[in-house]
Amino acid sequence: QVHLAESGGGLVQAGGSLRLSCAASGRSFSTSATGWFRQGPGKEREFLAGITWSGHRTYHADFVKGRFTISRDNAKNLVYLQMNSLKPEDTAVYYCAVQELYSDNLQNKRAYDYWGQGTQVTVSS
């Protein structure tokens, strides 16, 4: 019904910035929501930020608040994750995910129906 593709990852020095993009194709639903997650080496996948289709509601995990910002451009069918002041501990594979029907829960990965393949972000000292 929908598939996702992340882009914008790469190698960056500590203190630098990256902007990740999530492109969606297939059917679109006005009731959907999108989230960003990451999974570092040897760690479980963790929630970073989520946004509803309208952009009216956003939620950012406390440990990235002030550094990471989620946004969307529905005209381009893209969702972004702007990442500033990157740290080595931000090194991970970053994933976007979509809820077909917004469940009123942006933080729980179990609420998401579709996942991209991920993009690698590596932050060096």
XYZ file of N, CA, C and O in Angstrom:
500
model
N 0.827 -1.195 0.000
C 0.000 0.000 0.000
C 0.868 1.254 0.000
O 0.506 2.266 -0.605
N 1.987 1.206 0.698
C 2.922 2.314 0.733
C 4.313 1.755 0.991
O 4.472 0.779 1.724
N 5.310 2.355 0.360
C 6.680 2.013 0.691
C 7.491 3.291 0.870
O 7.167 4.341 0.307
N 8.535 3.179 1.661
C 9.283 4.327 2.136
C 10.757 4.181 1.782
O 11.288 3.072 1.737
N 11.406 5.314 1.565
C 12.828 5.327 1.269
C 13.486 6.494 1.986
O 13.116 7.651 1.757
N 14.459 6.191 2.832
C 15.211 7.221 3.531
C 16.428 7.632 2.712
O 17.001 6.822 1.987
N 16.839 8.875 2.879
C 18.048 9.369 2.248
C 18.636 10.486 3.097
O 17.978 11.014 3.987
N 19.873 10.837 2.814
C 20.520 11.943 3.498
C 21.539 11.543 4.539
O 22.206 12.413 5.114
N 21.672 10.258 4.801
C 22.668 9.814 5.754
C 24.071 9.918 5.186
O 24.280 10.189 4.002
N 25.048 9.709 6.053
C 26.432 9.775 5.639
C 27.352 9.939 6.816
O 26.966 9.738 7.965
N 28.580 10.308 6.525
C 29.611 10.522 7.530
C 29.745 12.008 7.810
O 29.888 12.812 6.881
N 29.707 12.365 9.076
C 29.806 13.765 9.473
C 30.623 13.863 10.753
O 30.623 12.940 11.575
N 31.319 14.970 10.922
C 32.082 15.192 12.144
C 31.174 15.650 13.277
O 30.109 16.233 13.053
N 31.597 15.368 14.492
C 30.852 15.823 15.662
C 30.639 17.327 15.603
O 31.545 18.088 15.248
N 29.424 17.744 15.946
C 29.049 19.140 15.865
C 28.406 19.534 14.550
O 27.837 20.627 14.453
N 28.469 18.661 13.577
C 27.896 18.938 12.276
C 26.415 18.645 12.210
O 25.790 18.258 13.197
N 25.861 18.809 11.018
C 24.429 18.643 10.802
C 24.159 17.767 9.596
O 24.955 17.705 8.649
N 23.024 17.095 9.636
C 22.504 16.343 8.506
C 21.001 16.527 8.459
O 20.360 16.719 9.497
N 20.447 16.452 7.265
C 19.008 16.461 7.099
C 18.587 15.194 6.370
O 18.941 14.992 5.203
N 17.852 14.363 7.071
C 17.352 13.132 6.494
C 15.992 13.371 5.853
O 15.207 14.187 6.328
N 15.725 12.645 4.782
C 14.447 12.727 4.098
C 13.815 11.355 4.032
O 14.510 10.344 3.898
N 12.510 11.326 4.111
C 11.732 10.111 3.968
C 10.729 10.332 2.847
O 9.845 11.181 2.967
N 10.885 9.587 1.776
C 9.997 9.690 0.631
C 9.015 8.534 0.649
O 9.412 7.377 0.806
N 7.752 8.850 0.480
C 6.699 7.849 0.472
C 6.103 7.727 -0.919
O 5.925 8.723 -1.621
N 5.810 6.516 -1.310
C 5.124 6.267 -2.565
C 3.996 5.277 -2.336
O 3.987 4.541 -1.350
N 3.055 5.262 -3.256
C 1.867 4.459 -3.085
C 0.716 5.303 -2.569
O 0.724 6.525 -2.702
N -0.233 4.643 -1.987
C -1.403 5.353 -1.484
C -1.054 6.229 -0.297
O -0.252 5.856 0.556
N -1.673 7.382 -0.251
C -1.526 8.310 0.858
C -2.845 8.419 1.604
O -3.914 8.355 1.003
N -2.735 8.599 2.898
C -3.914 8.680 3.747
C -3.800 9.906 4.632
O -2.779 10.101 5.301
N -4.835 10.691 4.664
C -4.832 11.906 5.470
C -4.843 11.616 6.960
O -4.582 12.518 7.758
N -5.119 10.394 7.332
C -5.128 10.010 8.740
C -3.804 9.423 9.207
O -3.688 8.974 10.337
N -2.795 9.427 8.351
C -1.544 8.773 8.672
C -0.634 9.639 9.542
O -0.869 10.821 9.753
N 0.423 9.003 10.014
C 1.461 9.697 10.765
C 2.803 9.067 10.423
O 2.870 7.913 9.998
N 3.868 9.816 10.622
C 5.209 9.364 10.291
C 6.131 9.548 11.478
O 6.041 10.555 12.187
N 7.009 8.590 11.676
C 7.987 8.673 12.748
C 9.387 8.386 12.257
O 9.583 7.756 11.217
N 10.353 8.881 13.006
C 11.765 8.568 12.790
C 12.275 7.762 13.973
O 12.009 8.108 15.132
N 13.014 6.717 13.664
C 13.627 5.849 14.657
C 15.092 5.644 14.291
O 15.509 5.921 13.170
N 15.846 5.124 15.229
C 17.218 4.749 14.924
C 17.593 3.495 15.705
O 17.001 3.176 16.737
N 18.596 2.805 15.187
C 19.101 1.613 15.834
C 20.621 1.613 15.723
O 21.166 1.473 14.629
N 21.281 1.790 16.853
C 22.724 1.746 16.906
C 23.232 0.329 17.045
O 22.469 -0.600 17.314
N 24.534 0.135 16.874
C 25.117 -1.207 16.987
C 24.838 -1.832 18.350
O 25.120 -1.224 19.388
N 24.269 -3.015 18.349
C 23.988 -3.719 19.583
C 22.848 -3.149 20.399
O 22.669 -3.555 21.556
N 22.076 -2.232 19.841
C 20.980 -1.605 20.569
C 19.643 -1.908 19.907
O 19.580 -2.303 18.747
N 18.579 -1.703 20.671
C 17.239 -1.835 20.126
C 16.848 -0.560 19.383
O 17.399 0.516 19.615
N 15.893 -0.704 18.500
C 15.394 0.448 17.768
C 14.674 1.398 18.726
O 13.840 0.967 19.529
N 14.986 2.691 18.636
C 14.424 3.661 19.551
C 13.766 4.811 18.803
O 14.204 5.209 17.723
N 12.732 5.345 19.416
C 11.965 6.428 18.833
C 12.708 7.740 18.940
O 13.314 8.048 19.976
N 12.630 8.533 17.890
C 13.247 9.852 17.869
C 12.214 10.978 17.796
O 12.256 11.921 18.587
N 11.330 10.909 16.821
C 10.362 11.983 16.603
C 9.228 11.477 15.733
O 9.417 10.578 14.917
N 8.053 12.071 15.903
C 6.904 11.707 15.098
C 6.087 12.928 14.733
O 6.151 13.961 15.407
N 5.306 12.805 13.665
C 4.501 13.914 13.172
C 3.253 13.369 12.505
O 3.295 12.345 11.815
N 2.125 14.032 12.718
C 0.891 13.653 12.050
C 0.893 14.160 10.620
O 1.719 14.987 10.225
N -0.042 13.664 9.814
C -0.130 14.053 8.411
C -0.279 15.561 8.260
O 0.340 16.158 7.374
N -1.077 16.176 9.103
C -1.301 17.614 9.031
C -0.134 18.423 9.578
O -0.039 19.623 9.302
N 0.733 17.788 10.349
C 1.798 18.497 11.023
C 1.370 19.194 12.292
O 2.194 19.845 12.943
N 0.102 19.067 12.649
C -0.413 19.756 13.819
C 0.224 19.241 15.105
O 0.479 20.018 16.027
N 0.464 17.947 15.172
C 1.068 17.361 16.358
C 2.440 16.782 16.025
O 2.595 16.041 15.056
N 3.403 17.140 16.829
C 4.731 16.537 16.765
C 5.149 16.113 18.160
O 4.656 16.639 19.158
N 6.049 15.166 18.209
C 6.598 14.720 19.480
C 8.041 14.320 19.264
O 8.352 13.564 18.347
N 8.913 14.824 20.130
C 10.329 14.526 20.058
C 10.788 13.866 21.354
O 10.413 14.314 22.446
N 11.575 12.820 21.224
C 12.156 12.193 22.401
C 12.999 13.206 23.156
O 13.655 14.069 22.553
N 12.982 13.102 24.480
C 13.674 14.087 25.303
C 15.156 14.192 24.970
O 15.728 15.292 25.007
N 15.781 13.087 24.655
C 17.230 13.107 24.468
C 17.663 13.737 23.155
O 18.859 13.967 22.952
N 16.720 14.035 22.259
C 17.063 14.739 21.026
C 16.407 16.109 20.933
O 16.710 16.872 20.003
N 15.539 16.420 21.854
C 14.833 17.692 21.824
C 15.828 18.849 21.881
O 16.721 18.883 22.721
N 15.653 19.794 20.968
C 16.567 20.912 20.862
C 17.664 20.705 19.839
O 18.305 21.674 19.416
N 17.900 19.464 19.437
C 18.897 19.157 18.413
C 18.262 18.618 17.132
O 18.712 18.948 16.040
N 17.245 17.770 17.282
C 16.574 17.160 16.135
C 15.187 17.771 15.983
O 14.497 18.013 16.980
N 14.766 17.971 14.745
C 13.449 18.514 14.472
C 12.811 17.770 13.308
O 13.415 17.662 12.236
N 11.608 17.278 13.516
C 10.867 16.617 12.455
C 9.944 17.630 11.778
O 9.399 18.517 12.432
N 9.788 17.504 10.482
C 8.881 18.353 9.725
C 8.442 17.599 8.478
O 8.985 16.541 8.154
N 7.460 18.146 7.780
C 7.018 17.502 6.549
C 6.610 18.536 5.522
O 6.232 19.668 5.846
N 6.703 18.134 4.272
C 6.273 18.934 3.143
C 5.355 18.037 2.324
O 5.819 17.236 1.515
N 4.071 18.162 2.559
C 3.120 17.276 1.904
C 3.067 17.486 0.394
O 2.751 16.555 -0.351
N 3.369 18.694 -0.066
C 3.391 18.953 -1.498
C 4.460 18.126 -2.194
O 4.297 17.744 -3.352
N 5.557 17.855 -1.492
C 6.639 17.041 -2.034
C 6.582 15.605 -1.553
O 7.435 14.796 -1.937
N 5.625 15.311 -0.697
C 5.469 13.969 -0.134
C 6.733 13.524 0.598
O 7.194 12.387 0.448
N 7.286 14.425 1.394
C 8.514 14.169 2.124
C 8.353 14.497 3.598
O 7.655 15.443 3.963
N 9.016 13.724 4.426
C 9.155 14.009 5.838
C 10.640 14.124 6.141
O 11.432 13.303 5.675
N 11.001 15.121 6.927
C 12.398 15.412 7.193
C 12.737 15.192 8.655
O 11.892 15.297 9.542
N 13.995 14.922 8.893
C 14.549 14.977 10.231
C 15.824 15.810 10.157
O 16.839 15.354 9.626
N 15.744 17.027 10.660
C 16.905 17.899 10.727
C 17.674 17.571 11.994
O 17.112 17.618 13.095
N 18.948 17.251 11.861
C 19.783 16.859 12.981
C 20.958 17.818 13.076
O 21.775 17.905 12.158
N 21.030 18.525 14.189
C 22.099 19.482 14.443
C 22.921 19.044 15.646
O 22.483 18.230 16.454
N 24.102 19.610 15.766
C 24.991 19.333 16.897
C 25.166 17.835 17.103
O 25.044 17.320 18.215
N 25.473 17.140 16.042
C 25.569 15.685 16.094
C 26.730 15.235 16.969
O 27.782 15.879 17.021
N 26.522 14.118 17.628
C 27.488 13.527 18.538
C 27.830 12.120 18.069
O 27.029 11.486 17.385
N 29.004 11.611 18.451
C 29.343 10.239 18.064
C 28.297 9.212 18.478
O 28.079 8.236 17.755
N 27.639 9.423 19.602
C 26.623 8.494 20.059
C 25.353 8.521 19.213
O 24.459 7.691 19.408
N 25.258 9.457 18.270
C 24.150 9.476 17.325
C 24.369 8.497 16.176
O 23.469 8.325 15.342
N 25.520 7.881 16.104
C 25.807 6.923 15.047
C 24.821 5.766 15.100
O 24.677 5.104 16.129
N 24.135 5.537 13.998
C 23.095 4.518 13.952
C 22.543 4.434 12.538
O 22.848 5.266 11.683
N 21.709 3.431 12.317
C 20.882 3.384 11.125
C 19.563 4.073 11.454
O 18.920 3.740 12.452
N 19.178 5.012 10.624
C 17.976 5.803 10.862
C 16.862 5.343 9.930
O 17.072 5.195 8.724
N 15.688 5.135 10.499
C 14.543 4.615 9.774
C 13.363 5.580 9.863
O 13.150 6.201 10.903
N 12.598 5.670 8.796
C 11.291 6.297 8.899
C 10.224 5.221 8.825
O 10.436 4.134 8.276
N 9.083 5.523 9.406
C 7.983 4.581 9.470
C 6.667 5.337 9.399
O 6.598 6.506 9.769
N 5.630 4.651 8.933
C 4.324 5.274 8.724
C 3.234 4.452 9.389
O 3.213 3.223 9.292
N 2.351 5.151 10.075
C 1.091 4.583 10.529
C 0.040 4.851 9.467
O -0.197 6.005 9.107
N -0.588 3.813 8.961
C -1.629 3.997 7.958
C -2.797 4.789 8.523
O -3.344 5.667 7.859
N -3.174 4.463 9.741
C -4.198 5.193 10.463
C -3.594 5.647 11.774
O -3.125 4.827 12.558
N -3.598 6.933 11.991
C -2.992 7.501 13.188
C -3.656 6.919 14.430
O -4.875 7.003 14.596
N -2.834 6.352 15.303
C -3.313 5.661 16.486
C -3.326 6.528 17.729
O -3.616 6.027 18.814
N -2.986 7.796 17.591
C -2.843 8.721 18.709
C -1.649 8.347 19.580
O -1.593 8.685 20.759
N -0.699 7.644 18.998
C 0.519 7.272 19.695
C 1.673 7.345 18.699
O 1.831 6.464 17.851
N 2.468 8.377 18.798
C 3.590 8.564 17.887
C 4.851 7.862 18.352
O 5.747 7.618 17.544
N 4.932 7.544 19.628
C 6.172 7.076 20.223
C 6.403 5.570 20.138
O 7.555 5.119 20.156
N 5.348 4.803 20.050
C 5.442 3.351 20.111
C 5.693 2.772 18.723
O 4.870 2.936 17.818
N 6.808 2.103 18.542
C 7.130 1.531 17.237
C 6.125 0.482 16.789
O 5.991 0.235 15.584
N 5.413 -0.124 17.726
C 4.409 -1.121 17.375
C 3.206 -0.511 16.682
O 2.421 -1.235 16.068
N 3.030 0.796 16.772
C 1.917 1.470 16.130
C 2.147 1.706 14.638
O 1.219 2.119 13.940
N 3.339 1.452 14.158
C 3.686 1.748 12.774
C 3.523 0.523 11.882
O 3.887 -0.595 12.263
N 3.009 0.753 10.687
C 2.673 -0.316 9.758
C 3.730 -0.555 8.687
O 3.888 -1.677 8.208
N 4.427 0.484 8.286
C 5.386 0.406 7.191
C 6.714 1.008 7.609
O 6.758 2.006 8.332
N 7.794 0.415 7.114
C 9.142 0.840 7.465
C 10.021 0.934 6.227
O 9.909 0.124 5.307
N 10.899 1.932 6.223
C 11.917 2.015 5.199
C 13.080 1.095 5.512
O 13.124 0.430 6.550
N 14.043 1.053 4.602
C 15.205 0.184 4.770
C 16.302 0.798 5.632
O 17.206 0.092 6.068
N 16.229 2.086 5.869
C 17.173 2.756 6.732
C 18.295 3.440 5.973
O 18.637 3.072 4.855
N 18.873 4.451 6.603
C 20.040 5.145 6.076
C 21.061 5.290 7.195
O 20.715 5.633 8.327
N 22.315 5.013 6.877
C 23.371 5.018 7.884
C 23.832 6.439 8.168
O 24.118 7.212 7.251
N 23.922 6.766 9.447
C 24.510 8.016 9.910
C 25.690 7.669 10.802
O 25.541 6.938 11.780
N 26.857 8.187 10.458
C 28.058 7.956 11.237
C 28.655 9.297 11.631
O 28.926 10.138 10.767
N 28.860 9.488 12.923
C 29.392 10.740 13.448
C 30.760 10.458 14.053
O 30.887 9.644 14.975
N 31.777 11.128 13.562
C 33.140 10.926 14.024
C 33.543 12.044 14.977
O 33.029 13.162 14.919
N 34.515 11.731 15.839
C 35.016 12.711 16.800
C 35.961 13.693 16.132
O 36.615 13.389 15.138
